XYZ file of C-alpha atoms in Angstrom:
621
model
C -35.739 22.650 -5.815
C -35.058 21.427 -2.178
C -34.278 17.554 -1.465
C -33.689 15.496 1.552
C -31.189 13.080 2.147
C -32.440 9.881 3.919
C -35.144 11.587 5.361
C -37.680 9.883 7.790
C -38.913 12.054 10.201
C -39.303 9.859 13.871
C -42.274 9.534 15.436
C -41.247 10.774 19.166
C -38.245 12.418 20.612
C -35.277 10.614 21.589
C -34.928 8.722 24.916
C -31.938 10.006 25.697
C -32.739 13.747 25.280
C -32.296 15.180 21.915
C -35.237 15.748 19.682
C -36.282 14.435 16.630
C -35.641 17.402 14.726
C -31.942 18.366 16.100
C -28.957 18.170 13.615
C -27.378 15.193 13.047
C -24.076 16.838 12.076
C -22.744 20.741 13.020
C -24.177 22.838 9.865
C -20.206 24.613 9.465
C -18.777 20.709 8.703
C -20.967 19.864 6.085
C -19.755 20.166 2.386
C -20.614 23.255 0.419
C -22.116 21.157 -2.354
C -25.102 20.549 0.333
C -25.996 24.174 0.143
C -25.201 24.359 -3.581
C -27.584 21.370 -4.580
C -30.304 22.450 -1.956
C -30.032 19.106 0.134
C -31.321 19.104 3.190
C -29.225 18.313 5.975
C -29.971 15.273 8.369
C -31.980 15.432 11.533
C -31.351 13.629 14.554
C -34.187 11.492 14.171
C -33.721 10.590 10.368
C -33.850 6.800 10.184
C -30.478 7.354 7.753
C -27.537 9.487 8.701
C -25.760 10.469 5.071
C -22.489 10.607 6.349
C -20.917 11.562 2.918
C -22.698 15.051 3.187
C -19.241 15.812 5.674
C -16.915 15.048 2.858
C -15.821 17.983 1.325
C -13.547 16.621 -1.629
C -16.190 15.213 -3.765
C -14.515 11.708 -4.178
C -16.297 9.985 -1.321
C -18.794 7.109 -1.866
C -22.406 6.646 -0.511
C -21.466 6.509 3.137
C -25.334 6.044 4.532
C -25.850 5.038 8.108
C -29.386 3.061 8.550
C -30.723 3.287 12.232
C -33.449 0.856 11.565
C -30.581 -1.883 10.681
C -29.892 -1.770 14.709
C -31.996 -3.771 17.069
C -34.492 -1.796 18.581
C -33.367 -2.121 22.406
C -30.162 -0.414 21.010
C -31.359 1.593 18.367
C -30.961 4.736 20.686
C -28.088 4.401 22.540
C -25.892 3.658 19.424
C -27.410 6.526 17.452
C -26.341 8.977 20.362
C -22.974 7.453 20.740
C -22.788 8.118 16.833
C -23.597 11.490 17.440
C -21.163 12.231 19.916
C -18.444 10.553 17.845
C -19.092 13.179 15.131
C -20.209 16.354 16.954
C -18.201 16.430 20.233
C -14.581 17.442 20.445
C -12.074 14.498 21.249
C -10.874 15.967 24.477
C -14.545 15.242 25.917
C -14.787 11.579 25.154
C -12.113 8.472 26.801
C -9.455 9.250 28.723
C -6.364 9.570 25.971
C -5.627 6.190 26.669
C -6.850 4.972 23.217
C -4.768 6.551 20.442
C -7.463 6.191 18.053
C -9.935 7.839 19.632
C -10.354 11.441 18.104
C -12.576 13.135 15.781
C -12.687 10.561 12.853
C -13.067 11.027 9.243
C -16.735 10.211 7.471
C -15.185 7.090 6.069
C -13.751 6.095 9.478
C -17.185 6.810 11.316
C -18.899 4.900 8.764
C -16.600 1.882 9.193
C -16.586 2.247 12.936
C -20.463 2.313 13.147
C -20.692 -0.839 10.457
C -18.398 -2.632 13.170
C -20.644 -1.239 16.067
C -23.745 -2.818 14.112
C -22.183 -6.306 13.558
C -21.214 -6.140 17.383
C -24.832 -5.167 18.613
C -26.581 -7.890 15.840
C -24.192 -10.779 17.328
C -24.856 -9.789 20.567
C -28.598 -9.085 20.374
C -29.030 -12.790 18.381
C -26.645 -14.727 20.944
C -27.261 -13.072 24.078
C -30.553 -12.457 23.947
C -31.040 -11.398 28.007
C -28.238 -8.298 27.362
C -30.835 -5.337 26.687
C -28.051 -2.465 27.651
C -24.389 -1.940 26.933
C -23.777 -1.654 30.376
C -24.551 -5.715 30.656
C -21.836 -6.700 28.593
C -19.228 -8.181 30.341
C -15.729 -9.755 29.597
C -16.744 -13.046 28.072
C -18.930 -10.941 25.355
C -15.884 -9.028 24.721
C -13.811 -12.368 24.448
C -16.415 -14.414 22.013
C -16.148 -11.081 20.099
C -12.450 -11.244 19.653
C -12.537 -15.124 19.116
C -15.279 -14.470 16.607
C -13.348 -12.007 14.782
C -10.665 -14.902 13.548
C -13.216 -16.144 11.166
C -15.092 -13.041 10.426
C -11.818 -10.936 9.437
C -8.640 -12.968 8.176
C -5.968 -9.869 7.975
C -4.544 -8.365 11.005
C -5.960 -4.840 10.150
C -9.237 -6.220 9.819
C -9.487 -7.807 13.013
C -7.792 -4.812 14.558
C -10.399 -2.252 13.289
C -13.358 -4.515 14.531
C -11.841 -4.170 18.361
C -10.849 -0.460 17.992
C -14.295 0.058 17.195
C -15.484 -1.373 20.498
C -12.852 0.687 21.990
C -14.343 3.627 20.305
C -17.703 2.994 21.262
C -16.425 2.471 25.126
C -15.137 5.950 24.872
C -18.078 7.732 23.426
C -20.939 5.908 25.616
C -18.959 7.490 28.846
C -21.077 10.622 27.634
C -24.252 8.714 28.105
C -26.273 7.700 31.246
C -24.690 4.634 33.188
C -27.041 2.128 31.739
C -26.050 3.155 28.375
C -22.222 3.030 28.955
C -20.032 0.020 27.826
C -17.361 -1.668 30.378
C -13.985 -1.267 28.934
C -12.597 -3.769 26.508
C -10.126 -5.855 28.016
C -7.491 -4.899 25.109
C -7.370 -1.152 25.600
C -5.208 -1.330 28.557
C -3.418 -4.549 27.435
C -1.367 -5.189 24.180
C -4.408 -6.165 21.600
C -1.960 -8.593 19.975
C -3.545 -11.643 22.004
C -6.812 -10.577 20.985
C -6.217 -10.746 17.445
C -5.667 -14.529 17.280
C -3.434 -16.426 14.595
C -3.046 -14.525 11.305
C -1.605 -15.961 8.408
C 1.605 -14.572 7.378
C 0.945 -12.453 4.163
C -2.856 -11.926 4.700
C -3.080 -8.504 5.950
C -1.759 -6.672 2.600
C -4.849 -5.994 0.769
C -2.358 -4.541 -1.379
C -0.437 -7.128 -2.444
C 1.571 -6.202 -5.492
C 0.210 -7.179 -8.741
C 2.231 -10.085 -10.612
C 4.789 -8.762 -13.117
C 3.132 -10.609 -15.799
C 0.031 -8.447 -15.423
C 1.605 -5.352 -14.553
C 3.813 -5.243 -17.944
C 1.140 -5.469 -20.256
C -1.262 -3.486 -18.550
C 1.244 -0.526 -18.152
C 2.365 -0.872 -21.928
C -1.259 -1.000 -23.260
C -2.341 2.098 -21.192
C 0.833 4.152 -22.712
C 0.211 3.088 -26.100
C -3.645 3.706 -26.068
C -2.512 7.439 -24.036
C -0.305 8.328 -26.767
C -2.381 6.998 -29.568
C -5.102 9.648 -28.263
C -2.525 12.384 -28.214
C -1.752 11.936 -31.877
C -5.391 11.799 -32.892
C -5.952 15.479 -34.297
C -7.961 17.704 -32.212
C -10.147 18.618 -35.064
C -11.223 14.584 -34.721
C -14.724 13.614 -33.912
C -15.367 13.286 -30.361
C -14.770 10.287 -28.693
C -17.818 7.619 -28.161
C -18.586 6.955 -24.492
C -16.763 3.184 -24.510
C -13.446 4.993 -25.784
C -13.758 7.830 -23.228
C -13.891 5.124 -20.438
C -11.162 3.253 -21.881
C -9.033 6.515 -22.048
C -9.703 7.193 -18.457
C -8.880 3.879 -17.662
C -5.516 3.774 -19.534
C -4.860 7.664 -18.161
C -5.273 6.421 -14.542
C -3.105 3.269 -14.772
C -0.260 5.642 -16.047
C -0.600 8.343 -13.633
C -1.316 5.884 -10.475
C 1.591 3.826 -11.131
C 4.145 6.152 -12.319
C 3.953 8.654 -9.870
C 2.867 6.822 -6.392
C 0.203 8.739 -5.520
C -2.696 7.346 -3.161
C -5.723 6.556 -5.167
C -7.773 9.820 -3.554
C -4.925 11.890 -4.644
C -5.196 10.681 -7.814
C -8.685 10.603 -8.289
C -8.753 14.437 -7.067
C -6.289 15.753 -10.125
C -7.332 18.678 -11.826
C -6.402 20.009 -15.155
C -3.294 22.431 -15.169
C -1.907 19.998 -12.655
C 1.422 18.711 -14.491
C 4.551 21.375 -14.880
C 7.643 20.444 -16.482
C 10.694 22.093 -14.998
C 14.192 22.370 -16.580
C 17.003 22.013 -14.231
C 20.069 23.956 -14.953
C 22.104 20.808 -16.301
C 19.160 20.565 -18.979
C 17.427 17.728 -17.139
C 13.669 18.064 -17.414
C 11.583 16.949 -14.543
C 7.721 16.380 -14.569
C 6.073 17.558 -11.672
C 2.346 16.568 -10.904
C 0.615 19.173 -8.319
C -2.317 18.030 -6.007
C -4.006 17.924 -2.677
C -3.125 15.571 0.211
C -5.882 14.640 2.818
C -4.144 11.877 4.758
C -3.531 12.651 8.141
C -4.631 16.328 7.567
C -6.642 17.915 10.489
C -7.031 21.551 11.717
C -6.423 22.939 14.835
C -9.333 21.204 16.746
C -8.163 17.984 15.319
C -10.662 17.138 13.331
C -9.864 15.815 9.557
C -9.829 17.894 6.826
C -10.911 15.842 4.324
C -11.313 18.476 1.231
C -7.393 17.890 1.615
C -4.818 20.783 1.621
C -2.693 21.641 -1.444
C 0.598 19.379 -1.417
C 3.483 21.749 -0.603
C 5.816 19.824 -3.008
C 4.881 18.450 -5.818
C 4.973 14.669 -6.746
C 7.810 14.174 -9.471
C 7.479 11.476 -12.113
C 8.574 10.818 -15.705
C 7.262 11.555 -19.061
C 4.947 8.876 -19.696
C 2.856 9.919 -16.496
C 2.750 13.605 -17.684
C 1.502 12.314 -21.479
C -1.521 10.987 -19.552
C -2.170 13.669 -17.880
C -1.957 15.796 -21.174
C -4.330 13.152 -22.742
C -7.008 13.068 -19.675
C -6.709 17.230 -19.866
C -8.223 17.026 -23.605
C -10.848 15.007 -22.532
C -11.691 16.571 -19.258
C -11.781 19.954 -21.797
C -14.498 18.005 -24.733
C -16.511 17.512 -21.615
C -16.784 20.500 -20.393
C -14.892 19.761 -16.741
C -12.264 20.775 -14.260
C -11.458 17.292 -13.119
C -9.482 14.834 -14.750
C -11.613 12.186 -13.626
C -15.072 13.475 -13.673
C -18.565 11.616 -14.460
C -18.770 10.775 -17.964
C -22.710 10.449 -18.092
C -25.111 12.716 -17.199
C -28.422 12.463 -15.072
C -27.040 10.695 -12.325
C -29.207 9.411 -9.598
C -28.602 9.223 -5.845
C -27.797 10.891 -3.109
C -23.872 11.328 -3.572
C -22.578 14.500 -3.833
C -19.285 15.585 -5.778
C -18.318 16.090 -9.313
C -15.213 13.314 -9.154
C -15.632 9.723 -9.467
C -14.774 7.407 -6.198
C -11.803 5.118 -6.085
C -14.397 2.259 -6.982
C -15.501 3.916 -10.097
C -11.775 4.324 -10.926
C -11.439 0.512 -10.144
C -14.256 0.045 -12.964
C -12.458 2.270 -15.431
C -9.480 0.596 -15.360
C -11.493 -2.762 -15.523
C -13.272 -1.224 -18.727
C -9.617 -0.651 -20.240
C -8.579 -4.035 -19.996
C -11.989 -5.053 -21.138
C -11.433 -2.858 -24.343
C -7.745 -3.310 -24.804
C -8.289 -7.197 -24.480
C -10.858 -7.637 -27.233
C -8.620 -5.300 -29.586
C -6.070 -7.945 -28.698
C -7.888 -10.707 -29.729
C -8.948 -9.439 -33.120
C -4.999 -8.601 -33.743
C -3.949 -11.671 -32.153
C -2.226 -10.524 -29.281
C -2.026 -12.443 -25.873
C -4.632 -10.500 -23.280
C -4.123 -8.713 -20.275
C -4.479 -11.208 -17.446
C -7.195 -10.300 -15.284
C -8.079 -12.815 -12.754
C -9.086 -12.499 -9.207
C -5.237 -12.297 -7.968
C -4.270 -10.581 -11.022
C -7.119 -7.572 -11.044
C -5.135 -4.196 -10.937
C -6.829 -1.813 -8.748
C -5.953 1.548 -7.355
C -4.925 0.585 -4.134
C -2.426 -1.988 -5.258
C -0.352 0.117 -7.781
C 1.776 1.833 -5.094
C 2.933 -1.300 -3.381
C 3.536 -2.997 -6.852
C 5.856 0.401 -8.051
C 7.641 -0.312 -4.687
C 7.867 -4.041 -5.241
C 9.594 -3.440 -8.510
C 11.552 -0.699 -7.724
C 13.300 -3.207 -4.839
C 13.459 -6.487 -6.123
C 13.996 -5.781 -9.900
C 15.845 -2.390 -9.777
C 17.239 -2.819 -13.416
C 14.028 -3.670 -15.191
C 12.810 -1.562 -17.850
C 9.603 0.360 -17.557
C 9.272 2.243 -20.732
C 11.441 4.153 -22.915
C 14.667 3.035 -21.537
C 13.677 4.279 -17.826
C 14.426 1.581 -15.329
C 12.921 0.992 -11.886
C 16.304 1.775 -10.084
C 15.614 5.540 -11.877
C 11.958 5.903 -10.681
C 13.588 5.017 -7.305
C 15.417 8.338 -7.417
C 12.298 10.097 -9.290
C 9.740 9.426 -7.165
C 12.182 10.464 -3.854
C 12.362 13.789 -5.444
C 8.912 14.350 -4.646
C 8.993 13.138 -0.837
C 12.675 14.673 -0.085
C 12.630 16.795 3.399
C 8.896 15.923 3.722
C 7.946 14.323 7.340
C 5.285 11.984 5.497
C 7.497 9.883 3.468
C 4.603 8.041 1.595
C 5.747 6.356 -1.201
C 9.523 5.951 0.292
C 7.568 4.019 3.651
C 6.355 1.452 0.949
C 9.401 0.866 -0.613
C 11.286 0.592 2.945
C 8.627 -1.924 3.714
C 9.448 -4.118 0.354
C 13.069 -3.600 1.592
C 12.698 -5.417 4.694
C 10.634 -7.965 3.250
C 12.687 -8.816 0.684
C 15.826 -8.963 3.138
C 13.273 -11.531 5.097
C 12.966 -13.359 2.273
C 16.775 -13.824 1.293
C 17.709 -14.602 4.598
C 14.905 -17.618 4.436
C 16.477 -18.410 1.134
C 19.954 -18.669 2.795
C 18.839 -20.371 5.680
C 17.211 -23.225 3.846
C 20.417 -23.299 1.409
C 22.515 -23.863 4.817
C 20.042 -26.127 6.247
C 20.393 -28.296 3.091
C 23.923 -28.451 3.836
C 25.386 -25.929 1.483
C 29.097 -24.348 2.297
C 29.265 -20.631 2.370
C 32.392 -19.109 1.936
C 33.908 -15.658 1.652
C 35.149 -12.624 3.806
C 31.606 -11.978 5.061
C 31.032 -15.982 5.269
C 30.725 -16.097 9.363
C 28.634 -12.657 9.304
C 26.151 -14.269 6.589
C 25.618 -17.059 9.167
C 25.561 -14.801 12.253
C 22.702 -12.941 11.065
C 20.780 -15.691 9.422
C 20.720 -17.472 13.120
C 19.953 -14.254 14.710
C 17.093 -13.596 12.637
C 15.899 -17.039 12.402
C 16.623 -16.813 16.222
C 14.416 -13.636 17.135
C 11.808 -13.758 14.625
C 10.752 -17.339 14.152
C 6.800 -17.304 13.729
C 6.631 -13.580 12.651
C 3.727 -12.821 10.937
C 4.850 -10.265 7.833
C 2.187 -7.406 8.592
C 2.939 -3.991 7.465
C 3.392 -2.973 11.002
C 5.695 -5.545 11.997
C 7.810 -4.763 8.841
C 7.854 -1.125 9.824
C 9.054 -2.225 13.483
C 12.155 -4.388 12.132
C 12.786 -1.378 9.338
C 16.592 -0.374 10.315
C 17.479 -3.639 12.189
C 21.541 -4.199 11.032
C 21.470 -7.960 11.095
C 18.486 -7.840 8.571
C 21.159 -6.302 5.955
C 21.697 -9.209 3.930
C 21.315 -8.640 0.072
C 21.919 -11.593 -2.825
C 23.292 -9.613 -6.083
C 22.502 -11.750 -8.742
C 24.838 -10.117 -11.074
C 28.006 -10.761 -9.532
C 26.326 -13.542 -7.959
C 27.211 -12.503 -4.110
C 25.390 -12.269 -1.051
C 26.500 -9.138 0.622
C 26.453 -8.793 4.599
C 26.419 -4.819 4.244
C 28.002 -2.808 6.410
C 28.525 0.763 5.207
C 32.264 1.342 6.662
C 33.448 -1.559 5.065
C 31.675 -1.469 1.570
C 33.769 -1.265 -1.484
C 30.755 -0.285 -3.599
C 30.350 3.115 -1.535
C 32.675 6.189 -1.512
C 33.877 7.809 1.721
C 30.647 10.155 1.623
C 27.993 7.657 0.804
C 29.782 5.533 4.065
C 29.420 8.661 6.248
C 25.890 8.900 5.358
C 24.803 5.440 6.669
C 23.375 4.200 3.830
C 20.992 1.014 4.391
C 21.476 -0.646 0.967
C 24.775 -1.542 -1.207
C 25.322 -0.008 -4.385
C 24.748 -3.111 -6.202
C 25.470 -1.534 -9.472
C 29.200 -1.034 -8.388
C 29.448 -4.406 -6.289
C 33.115 -4.917 -5.998
C 34.421 -8.849 -6.070
C 36.509 -9.531 -3.216
C 34.831 -6.968 -0.986
C 34.789 -7.460 2.972
C 31.019 -7.843 2.948
C 30.783 -10.727 0.143
C 30.457 -14.170 0.457
C 29.234 -17.079 -2.029
C 26.940 -20.242 -1.382
C 27.187 -23.694 -3.545
C 24.605 -21.871 -5.469
C 26.363 -18.985 -6.549
C 29.476 -21.262 -7.648
C 27.433 -23.282 -9.651
C 26.127 -20.410 -11.195
C 29.936 -19.001 -11.807
C 30.268 -22.157 -13.385
C 28.222 -21.886 -15.964
C 29.210 -18.209 -16.834
C 33.005 -19.594 -17.061
C 31.460 -21.891 -19.611
C 29.651 -19.242 -21.661
C 32.642 -17.369 -21.335
C 35.123 -19.757 -22.711
C 33.023 -19.891 -25.736
C 32.827 -16.518 -26.263
C 36.231 -15.697 -26.169
C 37.014 -18.628 -28.677
C 35.211 -16.602 -30.993
C 35.829 -12.512 -29.997
C 38.468 -10.582 -31.133
C 41.880 -10.299 -29.467
C 41.379 -7.339 -26.852
C 38.029 -8.584 -26.065
C 39.101 -12.021 -25.627
C 41.961 -10.827 -23.080
C 39.693 -9.571 -20.903
C 37.433 -12.366 -21.398
C 40.321 -14.571 -20.110
C 41.117 -12.218 -16.960
C 37.267 -12.458 -15.560
C 37.589 -16.145 -16.029
C 40.413 -16.252 -14.020
C 38.830 -14.674 -11.509
C 35.705 -16.265 -11.608
C 38.140 -19.606 -11.247
C 39.791 -18.271 -8.441
C 36.430 -17.867 -6.795
C 35.472 -21.163 -7.234
C 38.726 -23.043 -6.253
C 38.414 -20.502 -2.744
C 35.213 -21.896 -2.119
C 35.719 -25.444 -3.047
C 38.726 -25.381 -0.236
C 36.541 -23.894 1.791
C 33.995 -26.690 1.460
C 36.857 -29.714 1.921
C 37.600 -27.885 4.952
C 34.378 -28.066 6.449
C 34.049 -31.531 5.044
C 36.987 -32.795 6.652
C 35.553 -31.233 10.284
C 32.232 -33.609 9.632
C 32.221 -36.473 11.961
C 32.359 -40.171 10.073
C 28.900 -40.656 11.404
C 25.440 -39.367 11.753
C 24.254 -35.988 10.258
C 26.837 -33.072 9.847
C 26.857 -29.858 11.036
C 24.753 -26.889 8.484
C 26.457 -25.971 5.889
C 28.708 -29.422 6.042
C 27.851 -30.859 2.393
C 30.087 -30.069 -0.633
C 27.637 -30.806 -3.673
C 29.334 -27.587 -5.515
């Protein structure tokens, strides 16, 4: 049976030259499933263009463009501009000045046309005398950019609105003169002045999931996976709700412990995981799959089906076990994919046998609800699932990176620490031009450095003293960062720009209670080979007291005093060998306290007898 996707025949040919029955898309760009399912491709004059028919991966959500949503005076102009975007080679549009004018993916094209629609509707409602794109002038662009400050709260959201109009300008140049958009002012100048004031961290749609949520969620998900694996293969098939919960649990474990992107996880198939045993007996758990981000063919067109990733992702055993559980579930359902549809009889125009990312998020929510129902029965606390806590696939990579950077000693499961996860995930990206997860970790390191410097700056401004070999270096770096980056918004774009700056190399090392002004050549924690490699972070687990890179503030000294008090109590009840070791440690801490007090006294002596003293002058240690 032949079906039609979004078909409403136009009653007359296009006013811009293409007949209504002309193909909306090149047939060789359509997904194979279009022909397999007998779907008639859309024609140029159809009221709806289903862009998801161009997506080959089978994970795309419905991406419909409804042309009747555009005001009538602009409808045919926008239809033709969109046709150019989808059909013409990138070299035939624009002049190369826009890095984003290319052959966009179906999802990007759908988002772009959505911004076009919003602009045209705003223009038609607020400037009814404008009936052609050629009548749009600079003041219209500037008003639209200003409107974006309230319409989109994040920098990427505002940037996408403006980039969409830049695309429209580029593609409209192939239209007759009265349908051509003037060049937006931000294509020749920096876009930043047109983005407005952006809240410091509002840009991150991928804010880390709070630890209070992620910990219980991961623990419950792994428990649910293991319980399913322990179930005999001859056991009755799971009920629909249990299958949904297991799929959500496995999705949590795999997505979080591999660092894979959402679409990469959703596309996994049976047989994707292997165990590799190294010569030393160490086991590596590898995951094989496909990547599509940034993948284009020789013409520059996005390969939506993705290509096999040459180097597998490397993970730990819980993720491997989750894949095993989902493979069993897929086998019972007669499916080849791990995240296929669990219900039959689906309706709608979407093609593909894999659930969307939104569908994956629904399964995670179903698992949380399922787990919380059982927790309530057994008297356990629930997994938090509020608006700020809500776990979604897009947040797992950032959450893993956050924990790797800020809690390297924190335990994930089975004695595996986040510090180990950094090594494991890095093996899956070694030697790749697309650093992926390592890029996300780098951004979190920059964010942590800025947070550390902010905290030290507040201590010094409050009058705390800083002492130690690197005290002057720490103060110099703090002042430089405060001077250079005052008011800078911590967007991912900005964090990437700051990556690698030496004066951001300031680290707080909690277990030794020091601030490290890291410099590889003088770092006592590094061996000569590590120093020669110009490592960017200290080996905090090998922090050496008295290192040339170390310094302490009043806050560190107060914590040292507490440690002395606790160690003295332990010494009094410890065997002689341990007591002697504690005595040596206590004396080293007391020496550090004395050194700091002497530095504080020297600062106090230099302090003026009246008025406000210099930063770092107060000694309340």
